[in-house]
PDB file of N, CA, C and O in Angstrom:
ATOM      1  N   UNK A   1       4.299 -12.335  -1.836  1.00  0.00           N
ATOM      2  CA  UNK A   1       3.948 -12.255  -0.465  1.00  0.00           C
ATOM      3  C   UNK A   1       4.840 -13.175   0.440  1.00  0.00           C
ATOM      4  O   UNK A   1       5.037 -12.885   1.524  1.00  0.00           O
ATOM      5  N   UNK A   2       5.271 -14.209  -0.224  1.00  0.00           N
ATOM      6  CA  UNK A   2       6.112 -15.201   0.537  1.00  0.00           C
ATOM      7  C   UNK A   2       7.489 -14.606   0.902  1.00  0.00           C
ATOM      8  O   UNK A   2       8.145 -15.031   1.753  1.00  0.00           O
ATOM      9  N   UNK A   3       7.852 -13.458   0.298  1.00  0.00           N
ATOM     10  CA  UNK A   3       9.185 -12.750   0.561  1.00  0.00           C
ATOM     11  C   UNK A   3       9.076 -11.604   1.410  1.00  0.00           C
ATOM     12  O   UNK A   3      10.037 -10.815   1.537  1.00  0.00           O
ATOM     13  N   UNK A   4       7.951 -11.351   2.035  1.00  0.00           N
ATOM     14  CA  UNK A   4       7.710 -10.281   2.909  1.00  0.00           C
ATOM     15  C   UNK A   4       7.260 -10.847   4.312  1.00  0.00           C
ATOM     16  O   UNK A   4       6.795 -11.972   4.470  1.00  0.00           O
ATOM     17  N   UNK A   5       7.578 -10.010   5.275  1.00  0.00           N
ATOM     18  CA  UNK A   5       7.126 -10.349   6.614  1.00  0.00           C
ATOM     19  C   UNK A   5       5.623 -10.271   6.766  1.00  0.00           C
ATOM     20  O   UNK A   5       5.165  -9.123   6.711  1.00  0.00           O
ATOM     21  N   UNK A   6       4.956 -11.219   7.003  1.00  0.00           N
ATOM     22  CA  UNK A   6       3.331 -11.157   7.022  1.00  0.00           C
ATOM     23  C   UNK A   6       2.818 -10.092   8.041  1.00  0.00           C
ATOM     24  O   UNK A   6       1.817  -9.401   7.603  1.00  0.00           O
ATOM     25  N   UNK A   7       3.399 -10.071   9.178  1.00  0.00           N
ATOM     26  CA  UNK A   7       2.798  -9.108  10.257  1.00  0.00           C
ATOM     27  C   UNK A   7       3.044  -7.687   9.783  1.00  0.00           C
ATOM     28  O   UNK A   7       2.426  -6.749  10.329  1.00  0.00           O
ATOM     29  N   UNK A   8       4.091  -7.432   8.888  1.00  0.00           N
ATOM     30  CA  UNK A   8       4.209  -6.051   8.416  1.00  0.00           C
ATOM     31  C   UNK A   8       3.371  -5.594   7.312  1.00  0.00           C
ATOM     32  O   UNK A   8       3.621  -4.297   6.750  1.00  0.00           O
ATOM     33  N   UNK A   9       2.736  -6.453   6.553  1.00  0.00           N
ATOM     34  CA  UNK A   9       2.232  -6.262   5.302  1.00  0.00           C
ATOM     35  C   UNK A   9       0.983  -5.317   5.517  1.00  0.00           C
ATOM     36  O   UNK A   9       0.150  -5.799   6.204  1.00  0.00           O
ATOM     37  N   UNK A  10       0.716  -4.206   4.767  1.00  0.00           N
ATOM     38  CA  UNK A  10      -0.237  -3.460   4.866  1.00  0.00           C
ATOM     39  C   UNK A  10      -0.789  -2.872   3.516  1.00  0.00           C
ATOM     40  O   UNK A  10       0.112  -2.622   2.627  1.00  0.00           O
ATOM     41  N   UNK A  11      -2.067  -2.869   3.180  1.00  0.00           N
ATOM     42  CA  UNK A  11      -2.548  -2.241   1.973  1.00  0.00           C
ATOM     43  C   UNK A  11      -3.916  -1.660   2.440  1.00  0.00           C
ATOM     44  O   UNK A  11      -4.757  -2.084   3.172  1.00  0.00           O
ATOM     45  N   UNK A  12      -4.155  -0.447   1.754  1.00  0.00           N
ATOM     46  CA  UNK A  12      -5.483   0.323   2.279  1.00  0.00           C
ATOM     47  C   UNK A  12      -5.932   0.896   0.833  1.00  0.00           C
ATOM     48  O   UNK A  12      -5.146   1.339   0.019  1.00  0.00           O
ATOM     49  N   UNK A  13      -7.043   0.894   0.600  1.00  0.00           N
ATOM     50  CA  UNK A  13      -7.827   1.443  -0.503  1.00  0.00           C
ATOM     51  C   UNK A  13      -8.137   3.022  -0.020  1.00  0.00           C
ATOM     52  O   UNK A  13      -8.928   3.354   0.886  1.00  0.00           O
ATOM     53  N   UNK A  14      -7.646   3.967  -0.909  1.00  0.00           N
ATOM     54  CA  UNK A  14      -7.876   5.314  -0.649  1.00  0.00           C
ATOM     55  C   UNK A  14      -9.200   5.818  -1.468  1.00  0.00           C
ATOM     56  O   UNK A  14      -9.745   6.664  -0.822  1.00  0.00           O
ATOM     57  N   UNK A  15      -9.052   5.393  -2.653  1.00  0.00           N
ATOM     58  CA  UNK A  15     -10.098   5.991  -3.621  1.00  0.00           C
ATOM     59  C   UNK A  15     -10.522   4.852  -4.651  1.00  0.00           C
ATOM     60  O   UNK A  15      -9.541   4.083  -5.134  1.00  0.00           O
ATOM     61  N   UNK A  16     -11.692   4.946  -4.948  1.00  0.00           N
ATOM     62  CA  UNK A  16     -12.269   3.830  -5.976  1.00  0.00           C
ATOM     63  C   UNK A  16     -12.943   4.708  -6.912  1.00  0.00           C
ATOM     64  O   UNK A  16     -13.792   5.504  -6.589  1.00  0.00           O
ATOM     65  N   UNK A  17     -12.769   4.461  -8.077  1.00  0.00           N
ATOM     66  CA  UNK A  17     -13.523   5.092  -9.348  1.00  0.00           C
ATOM     67  C   UNK A  17     -14.095   4.112 -10.257  1.00  0.00           C
ATOM     68  O   UNK A  17     -13.337   3.260 -10.626  1.00  0.00           O
ATOM     69  N   UNK A  18     -15.485   4.029 -10.647  1.00  0.00           N
ATOM     70  CA  UNK A  18     -15.952   3.104 -11.455  1.00  0.00           C
ATOM     71  C   UNK A  18     -16.652   3.895 -12.677  1.00  0.00           C
ATOM     72  O   UNK A  18     -17.373   4.865 -12.361  1.00  0.00           O
ATOM     73  N   UNK A  19     -16.485   3.358 -13.930  1.00  0.00           N
ATOM     74  CA  UNK A  19     -16.998   4.092 -15.147  1.00  0.00           C
ATOM     75  C   UNK A  19     -17.329   2.928 -16.029  1.00  0.00           C
ATOM     76  O   UNK A  19     -16.503   2.264 -16.662  1.00  0.00           O
ATOM     77  N   UNK A  20     -18.670   2.577 -15.994  1.00  0.00           N
ATOM     78  CA  UNK A  20     -18.987   1.335 -16.890  1.00  0.00           C
ATOM     79  C   UNK A  20     -18.354   0.122 -16.374  1.00  0.00           C
ATOM     80  O   UNK A  20     -18.464  -0.339 -15.283  1.00  0.00           O
ATOM     81  N   UNK A  21     -17.495  -0.447 -17.339  1.00  0.00           N
ATOM     82  CA  UNK A  21     -16.900  -1.803 -16.900  1.00  0.00           C
ATOM     83  C   UNK A  21     -15.520  -1.687 -16.222  1.00  0.00           C
ATOM     84  O   UNK A  21     -14.803  -2.620 -16.098  1.00  0.00           O
ATOM     85  N   UNK A  22     -15.089  -0.248 -16.380  1.00  0.00           N
ATOM     86  CA  UNK A  22     -13.670  -0.033 -15.781  1.00  0.00           C
ATOM     87  C   UNK A  22     -13.734   0.399 -14.314  1.00  0.00           C
ATOM     88  O   UNK A  22     -14.702   1.149 -13.937  1.00  0.00           O
ATOM     89  N   UNK A  23     -12.670  -0.025 -13.457  1.00  0.00           N
ATOM     90  CA  UNK A  23     -12.744   0.436 -12.107  1.00  0.00           C
ATOM     91  C   UNK A  23     -11.164   0.741 -11.737  1.00  0.00           C
ATOM     92  O   UNK A  23     -10.305   0.075 -12.287  1.00  0.00           O
ATOM     93  N   UNK A  24     -11.037   1.762 -11.075  1.00  0.00           N
ATOM     94  CA  UNK A  24      -9.611   2.244 -10.689  1.00  0.00           C
ATOM     95  C   UNK A  24      -9.575   2.161  -9.192  1.00  0.00           C
ATOM     96  O   UNK A  24     -10.418   2.916  -8.617  1.00  0.00           O
ATOM     97  N   UNK A  25      -8.551   1.575  -8.545  1.00  0.00           N
ATOM     98  CA  UNK A  25      -8.534   1.683  -6.986  1.00  0.00           C
ATOM     99  C   UNK A  25      -7.055   2.332  -6.857  1.00  0.00           C
ATOM    100  O   UNK A  25      -6.154   1.898  -7.388  1.00  0.00           O
ATOM    101  N   UNK A  26      -7.095   3.468  -6.098  1.00  0.00           N
ATOM    102  CA  UNK A  26      -5.795   3.985  -5.530  1.00  0.00           C
ATOM    103  C   UNK A  26      -5.645   3.637  -4.181  1.00  0.00           C
ATOM    104  O   UNK A  26      -6.591   3.879  -3.312  1.00  0.00           O
ATOM    105  N   UNK A  27      -4.425   2.974  -3.959  1.00  0.00           N
ATOM    106  CA  UNK A  27      -4.294   2.414  -2.777  1.00  0.00           C
ATOM    107  C   UNK A  27      -2.893   2.897  -2.286  1.00  0.00           C
ATOM    108  O   UNK A  27      -2.034   3.434  -2.810  1.00  0.00           O
ATOM    109  N   UNK A  28      -2.538   2.309  -0.994  1.00  0.00           N
ATOM    110  CA  UNK A  28      -1.198   2.555  -0.385  1.00  0.00           C
ATOM    111  C   UNK A  28      -0.803   1.152   0.039  1.00  0.00           C
ATOM    112  O   UNK A  28      -1.601   0.392   0.680  1.00  0.00           O
ATOM    113  N   UNK A  29       0.487   0.746  -0.038  1.00  0.00           N
ATOM    114  CA  UNK A  29       0.973  -0.545   0.327  1.00  0.00           C
ATOM    115  C   UNK A  29       2.277  -0.231   1.187  1.00  0.00           C
ATOM    116  O   UNK A  29       3.002   0.696   0.952  1.00  0.00           O
ATOM    117  N   UNK A  30       2.533  -1.269   2.089  1.00  0.00           N
ATOM    118  CA  UNK A  30       3.717  -1.082   2.815  1.00  0.00           C
ATOM    119  C   UNK A  30       4.015  -2.512   3.293  1.00  0.00           C
ATOM    120  O   UNK A  30       3.381  -3.420   3.365  1.00  0.00           O
ATOM    121  N   UNK A  31       5.356  -2.757   3.600  1.00  0.00           N
ATOM    122  CA  UNK A  31       5.829  -3.995   4.210  1.00  0.00           C
ATOM    123  C   UNK A  31       7.203  -4.147   4.298  1.00  0.00           C
ATOM    124  O   UNK A  31       7.990  -2.954   4.190  1.00  0.00           O
ATOM    125  N   UNK A  32       7.716  -5.317   4.749  1.00  0.00           N
ATOM    126  CA  UNK A  32       9.146  -5.561   4.929  1.00  0.00           C
ATOM    127  C   UNK A  32       9.677  -6.714   4.285  1.00  0.00           C
ATOM    128  O   UNK A  32       8.962  -7.731   4.256  1.00  0.00           O
ATOM    129  N   UNK A  33      10.760  -6.512   3.537  1.00  0.00           N
ATOM    130  CA  UNK A  33      11.306  -7.721   2.841  1.00  0.00           C
ATOM    131  C   UNK A  33      11.965  -8.713   3.776  1.00  0.00           C
ATOM    132  O   UNK A  33      13.000  -8.134   4.559  1.00  0.00           O
ATOM    133  N   UNK A  34      11.837 -10.074   3.735  1.00  0.00           N
ATOM    134  CA  UNK A  34      12.450 -10.899   4.719  1.00  0.00           C
ATOM    135  C   UNK A  34      13.906 -10.905   4.482  1.00  0.00           C
ATOM    136  O   UNK A  34      14.693 -10.824   5.588  1.00  0.00           O
ATOM    137  N   UNK A  35      14.458 -11.083   3.328  1.00  0.00           N
ATOM    138  CA  UNK A  35      15.861 -11.165   3.156  1.00  0.00           C
ATOM    139  C   UNK A  35      16.654 -10.047   3.547  1.00  0.00           C
ATOM    140  O   UNK A  35      17.908 -10.339   3.960  1.00  0.00           O
ATOM    141  N   UNK A  36      16.208  -8.877   3.504  1.00  0.00           N
ATOM    142  CA  UNK A  36      16.945  -7.602   3.907  1.00  0.00           C
ATOM    143  C   UNK A  36      16.598  -6.989   5.094  1.00  0.00           C
ATOM    144  O   UNK A  36      17.262  -5.961   5.636  1.00  0.00           O
ATOM    145  N   UNK A  37      15.360  -7.263   5.529  1.00  0.00           N
ATOM    146  CA  UNK A  37      14.714  -6.738   6.699  1.00  0.00           C
ATOM    147  C   UNK A  37      14.408  -5.233   6.524  1.00  0.00           C
ATOM    148  O   UNK A  37      14.240  -4.371   7.374  1.00  0.00           O
ATOM    149  N   UNK A  38      14.479  -4.713   5.118  1.00  0.00           N
ATOM    150  CA  UNK A  38      14.190  -3.334   4.865  1.00  0.00           C
ATOM    151  C   UNK A  38      12.695  -3.213   4.503  1.00  0.00           C
ATOM    152  O   UNK A  38      12.032  -4.077   4.015  1.00  0.00           O
ATOM    153  N   UNK A  39      12.155  -1.949   4.925  1.00  0.00           N
ATOM    154  CA  UNK A  39      10.757  -1.736   4.675  1.00  0.00           C
ATOM    155  C   UNK A  39      10.600  -0.982   3.398  1.00  0.00           C
ATOM    156  O   UNK A  39      11.513  -0.299   2.826  1.00  0.00           O
ATOM    157  N   UNK A  40       9.353  -1.017   2.847  1.00  0.00           N
ATOM    158  CA  UNK A  40       9.057  -0.199   1.710  1.00  0.00           C
ATOM    159  C   UNK A  40       7.604   0.330   1.776  1.00  0.00           C
ATOM    160  O   UNK A  40       6.770  -0.161   2.707  1.00  0.00           O
ATOM    161  N   UNK A  41       7.248   1.401   1.211  1.00  0.00           N
ATOM    162  CA  UNK A  41       5.876   1.924   1.124  1.00  0.00           C
ATOM    163  C   UNK A  41       5.716   2.637   0.143  1.00  0.00           C
ATOM    164  O   UNK A  41       6.604   3.309  -0.419  1.00  0.00           O
ATOM    165  N   UNK A  42       4.429   2.900  -0.341  1.00  0.00           N
ATOM    166  CA  UNK A  42       4.108   3.823  -1.342  1.00  0.00           C
ATOM    167  C   UNK A  42       2.812   3.678  -1.880  1.00  0.00           C
ATOM    168  O   UNK A  42       2.126   2.662  -1.703  1.00  0.00           O
ATOM    169  N   UNK A  43       2.444   4.554  -2.826  1.00  0.00           N
ATOM    170  CA  UNK A  43       1.048   4.500  -3.489  1.00  0.00           C
ATOM    171  C   UNK A  43       1.083   3.454  -4.687  1.00  0.00           C
ATOM    172  O   UNK A  43       2.323   3.188  -5.135  1.00  0.00           O
ATOM    173  N   UNK A  44      -0.113   3.020  -5.002  1.00  0.00           N
ATOM    174  CA  UNK A  44      -0.134   2.188  -6.342  1.00  0.00           C
ATOM    175  C   UNK A  44      -1.565   2.346  -6.734  1.00  0.00           C
ATOM    176  O   UNK A  44      -2.466   2.653  -5.938  1.00  0.00           O
ATOM    177  N   UNK A  45      -1.868   1.989  -8.021  1.00  0.00           N
ATOM    178  CA  UNK A  45      -3.073   2.041  -8.719  1.00  0.00           C
ATOM    179  C   UNK A  45      -3.349   0.697  -9.403  1.00  0.00           C
ATOM    180  O   UNK A  45      -2.460   0.222  -9.860  1.00  0.00           O
ATOM    181  N   UNK A  46      -4.578   0.344  -9.207  1.00  0.00           N
ATOM    182  CA  UNK A  46      -4.997  -0.880  -9.818  1.00  0.00           C
ATOM    183  C   UNK A  46      -6.094  -0.567 -10.897  1.00  0.00           C
ATOM    184  O   UNK A  46      -7.179   0.065 -10.483  1.00  0.00           O
ATOM    185  N   UNK A  47      -6.019  -0.873 -12.153  1.00  0.00           N
ATOM    186  CA  UNK A  47      -7.112  -0.539 -13.134  1.00  0.00           C
ATOM    187  C   UNK A  47      -7.539  -2.096 -13.487  1.00  0.00           C
ATOM    188  O   UNK A  47      -6.785  -2.918 -13.969  1.00  0.00           O
ATOM    189  N   UNK A  48      -8.786  -2.256 -13.369  1.00  0.00           N
ATOM    190  CA  UNK A  48      -9.525  -3.435 -13.672  1.00  0.00           C
ATOM    191  C   UNK A  48     -10.648  -3.112 -14.730  1.00  0.00           C
ATOM    192  O   UNK A  48     -11.269  -2.107 -14.706  1.00  0.00           O
ATOM    193  N   UNK A  49     -10.848  -4.221 -15.534  1.00  0.00           N
ATOM    194  CA  UNK A  49     -12.020  -4.260 -16.399  1.00  0.00           C
ATOM    195  C   UNK A  49     -12.816  -5.456 -16.214  1.00  0.00           C
ATOM    196  O   UNK A  49     -12.140  -6.508 -16.224  1.00  0.00           O
ATOM    197  N   UNK A  50     -14.034  -5.316 -16.227  1.00  0.00           N
ATOM    198  CA  UNK A  50     -14.970  -6.395 -15.941  1.00  0.00           C
ATOM    199  C   UNK A  50     -15.787  -6.574 -17.290  1.00  0.00           C
ATOM    200  O   UNK A  50     -16.297  -5.669 -17.833  1.00  0.00           O
ATOM    201  N   UNK A  51     -15.717  -7.856 -17.794  1.00  0.00           N
ATOM    202  CA  UNK A  51     -16.491  -8.321 -18.830  1.00  0.00           C
ATOM    203  C   UNK A  51     -17.326  -9.558 -18.592  1.00  0.00           C
ATOM    204  O   UNK A  51     -16.790 -10.640 -18.137  1.00  0.00           O
ATOM    205  N   UNK A  52     -18.579  -9.511 -18.486  1.00  0.00           N
ATOM    206  CA  UNK A  52     -19.452 -10.624 -18.239  1.00  0.00           C
ATOM    207  C   UNK A  52     -19.177 -11.156 -16.768  1.00  0.00           C
ATOM    208  O   UNK A  52     -19.223 -12.406 -16.793  1.00  0.00           O
ATOM    209  N   UNK A  53     -19.042 -10.286 -15.933  1.00  0.00           N
ATOM    210  CA  UNK A  53     -18.686 -10.759 -14.509  1.00  0.00           C
ATOM    211  C   UNK A  53     -17.370 -11.376 -14.182  1.00  0.00           C
ATOM    212  O   UNK A  53     -17.044 -11.863 -13.072  1.00  0.00           O
ATOM    213  N   UNK A  54     -16.195 -11.075 -15.199  1.00  0.00           N
ATOM    214  CA  UNK A  54     -15.070 -11.677 -14.948  1.00  0.00           C
ATOM    215  C   UNK A  54     -14.001 -10.502 -15.218  1.00  0.00           C
ATOM    216  O   UNK A  54     -14.184  -9.642 -16.103  1.00  0.00           O
ATOM    217  N   UNK A  55     -12.864 -10.604 -14.495  1.00  0.00           N
ATOM    218  CA  UNK A  55     -12.036  -9.521 -14.566  1.00  0.00           C
ATOM    219  C   UNK A  55     -11.218  -9.861 -16.015  1.00  0.00           C
ATOM    220  O   UNK A  55     -10.550 -11.046 -15.996  1.00  0.00           O
ATOM    221  N   UNK A  56     -11.289  -9.079 -17.076  1.00  0.00           N
ATOM    222  CA  UNK A  56     -10.578  -9.350 -18.194  1.00  0.00           C
ATOM    223  C   UNK A  56      -9.320  -8.500 -18.435  1.00  0.00           C
ATOM    224  O   UNK A  56      -8.409  -8.965 -19.344  1.00  0.00           O
ATOM    225  N   UNK A  57      -9.110  -7.340 -17.486  1.00  0.00           N
ATOM    226  CA  UNK A  57      -7.955  -6.616 -17.762  1.00  0.00           C
ATOM    227  C   UNK A  57      -7.518  -6.277 -16.414  1.00  0.00           C
ATOM    228  O   UNK A  57      -8.347  -5.965 -15.410  1.00  0.00           O
ATOM    229  N   UNK A  58      -6.188  -6.268 -15.990  1.00  0.00           N
ATOM    230  CA  UNK A  58      -5.716  -6.104 -14.730  1.00  0.00           C
ATOM    231  C   UNK A  58      -4.406  -5.356 -14.909  1.00  0.00           C
ATOM    232  O   UNK A  58      -3.367  -5.997 -15.320  1.00  0.00           O
ATOM    233  N   UNK A  59      -4.351  -4.194 -14.495  1.00  0.00           N
ATOM    234  CA  UNK A  59      -3.199  -3.352 -14.716  1.00  0.00           C
ATOM    235  C   UNK A  59      -2.691  -2.834 -13.345  1.00  0.00           C
ATOM    236  O   UNK A  59      -3.622  -2.109 -12.594  1.00  0.00           O
ATOM    237  N   UNK A  60      -1.441  -2.884 -13.022  1.00  0.00           N
ATOM    238  CA  UNK A  60      -0.960  -2.426 -11.622  1.00  0.00           C
ATOM    239  C   UNK A  60       0.194  -1.429 -12.026  1.00  0.00           C
ATOM    240  O   UNK A  60       1.038  -1.589 -12.738  1.00  0.00           O
ATOM    241  N   UNK A  61       0.044  -0.279 -11.308  1.00  0.00           N
ATOM    242  CA  UNK A  61       0.912   0.749 -11.334  1.00  0.00           C
ATOM    243  C   UNK A  61       1.539   0.881  -9.886  1.00  0.00           C
ATOM    244  O   UNK A  61       0.734   1.306  -8.947  1.00  0.00           O
ATOM    245  N   UNK A  62       2.856   0.890  -9.736  1.00  0.00           N
ATOM    246  CA  UNK A  62       3.394   0.817  -8.344  1.00  0.00           C
ATOM    247  C   UNK A  62       4.589   1.615  -8.287  1.00  0.00           C
ATOM    248  O   UNK A  62       5.209   1.899  -9.194  1.00  0.00           O
ATOM    249  N   UNK A  63       5.048   1.893  -7.089  1.00  0.00           N
ATOM    250  CA  UNK A  63       6.418   2.571  -6.971  1.00  0.00           C
ATOM    251  C   UNK A  63       7.413   1.399  -6.761  1.00  0.00           C
ATOM    252  O   UNK A  63       7.800   0.996  -5.833  1.00  0.00           O
ATOM    253  N   UNK A  64       7.926   0.998  -8.051  1.00  0.00           N
ATOM    254  CA  UNK A  64       8.799  -0.112  -8.013  1.00  0.00           C
ATOM    255  C   UNK A  64      10.095   0.161  -7.457  1.00  0.00           C
ATOM    256  O   UNK A  64      10.805  -0.466  -6.863  1.00  0.00           O
ATOM    257  N   UNK A  65      10.383   1.634  -7.497  1.00  0.00           N
ATOM    258  CA  UNK A  65      11.847   1.953  -6.896  1.00  0.00           C
ATOM    259  C   UNK A  65      11.984   1.779  -5.394  1.00  0.00           C
ATOM    260  O   UNK A  65      12.866   1.128  -4.946  1.00  0.00           O
ATOM    261  N   UNK A  66      10.835   2.029  -4.595  1.00  0.00           N
ATOM    262  CA  UNK A  66      10.916   1.815  -3.090  1.00  0.00           C
ATOM    263  C   UNK A  66      10.877   0.273  -2.822  1.00  0.00           C
ATOM    264  O   UNK A  66      11.640  -0.084  -1.957  1.00  0.00           O
ATOM    265  N   UNK A  67      10.306  -0.565  -3.773  1.00  0.00           N
ATOM    266  CA  UNK A  67      10.367  -1.931  -3.593  1.00  0.00           C
ATOM    267  C   UNK A  67      11.839  -2.442  -3.956  1.00  0.00           C
ATOM    268  O   UNK A  67      12.374  -3.371  -3.173  1.00  0.00           O
ATOM    269  N   UNK A  68      12.354  -2.111  -5.103  1.00  0.00           N
ATOM    270  CA  UNK A  68      13.518  -2.471  -5.428  1.00  0.00           C
ATOM    271  C   UNK A  68      14.690  -2.152  -4.444  1.00  0.00           C
ATOM    272  O   UNK A  68      15.515  -2.922  -4.048  1.00  0.00           O
ATOM    273  N   UNK A  69      14.538  -0.860  -3.864  1.00  0.00           N
ATOM    274  CA  UNK A  69      15.524  -0.477  -2.796  1.00  0.00           C
ATOM    275  C   UNK A  69      15.498  -1.318  -1.632  1.00  0.00           C
ATOM    276  O   UNK A  69      16.509  -1.576  -0.980  1.00  0.00           O
ATOM    277  N   UNK A  70      14.233  -1.788  -1.007  1.00  0.00           N
ATOM    278  CA  UNK A  70      13.995  -2.626  -0.029  1.00  0.00           C
ATOM    279  C   UNK A  70      14.510  -4.138  -0.154  1.00  0.00           C
ATOM    280  O   UNK A  70      14.969  -4.635   0.594  1.00  0.00           O
ATOM    281  N   UNK A  71      14.669  -4.423  -1.439  1.00  0.00           N
ATOM    282  CA  UNK A  71      15.297  -5.818  -1.972  1.00  0.00           C
ATOM    283  C   UNK A  71      16.683  -5.732  -2.130  1.00  0.00           C
ATOM    284  O   UNK A  71      17.415  -6.840  -2.068  1.00  0.00           O
ATOM    285  N   UNK A  72      17.272  -4.600  -2.182  1.00  0.00           N
ATOM    286  CA  UNK A  72      18.756  -4.532  -2.515  1.00  0.00           C
ATOM    287  C   UNK A  72      19.534  -4.730  -1.170  1.00  0.00           C
ATOM    288  O   UNK A  72      19.062  -4.202  -0.075  1.00  0.00           O
ATOM    289  N   UNK A  73      20.566  -5.497  -1.253  1.00  0.00           N
ATOM    290  CA  UNK A  73      21.365  -5.747   0.087  1.00  0.00           C
ATOM    291  C   UNK A  73      21.877  -4.444   0.550  1.00  0.00           C
ATOM    292  O   UNK A  73      22.276  -3.537  -0.008  1.00  0.00           O
TER     293      UNK A  73
END
């Protein structure tokens, strides 16, 4: 977050699915990289597992290409 323009950062949850101790959030993220002033946007998914009230697993799936492109000079 420290490398993105704070007022351009956006994230929204589109869908959430829960099955027992597993949850999947399908989201959309966008922002601007400070160093290049280039923007990025795209979908991402977050898979969480809850064990005894604590997150025991956290997997993030994102559009790394759009973020890499925004970071490139």
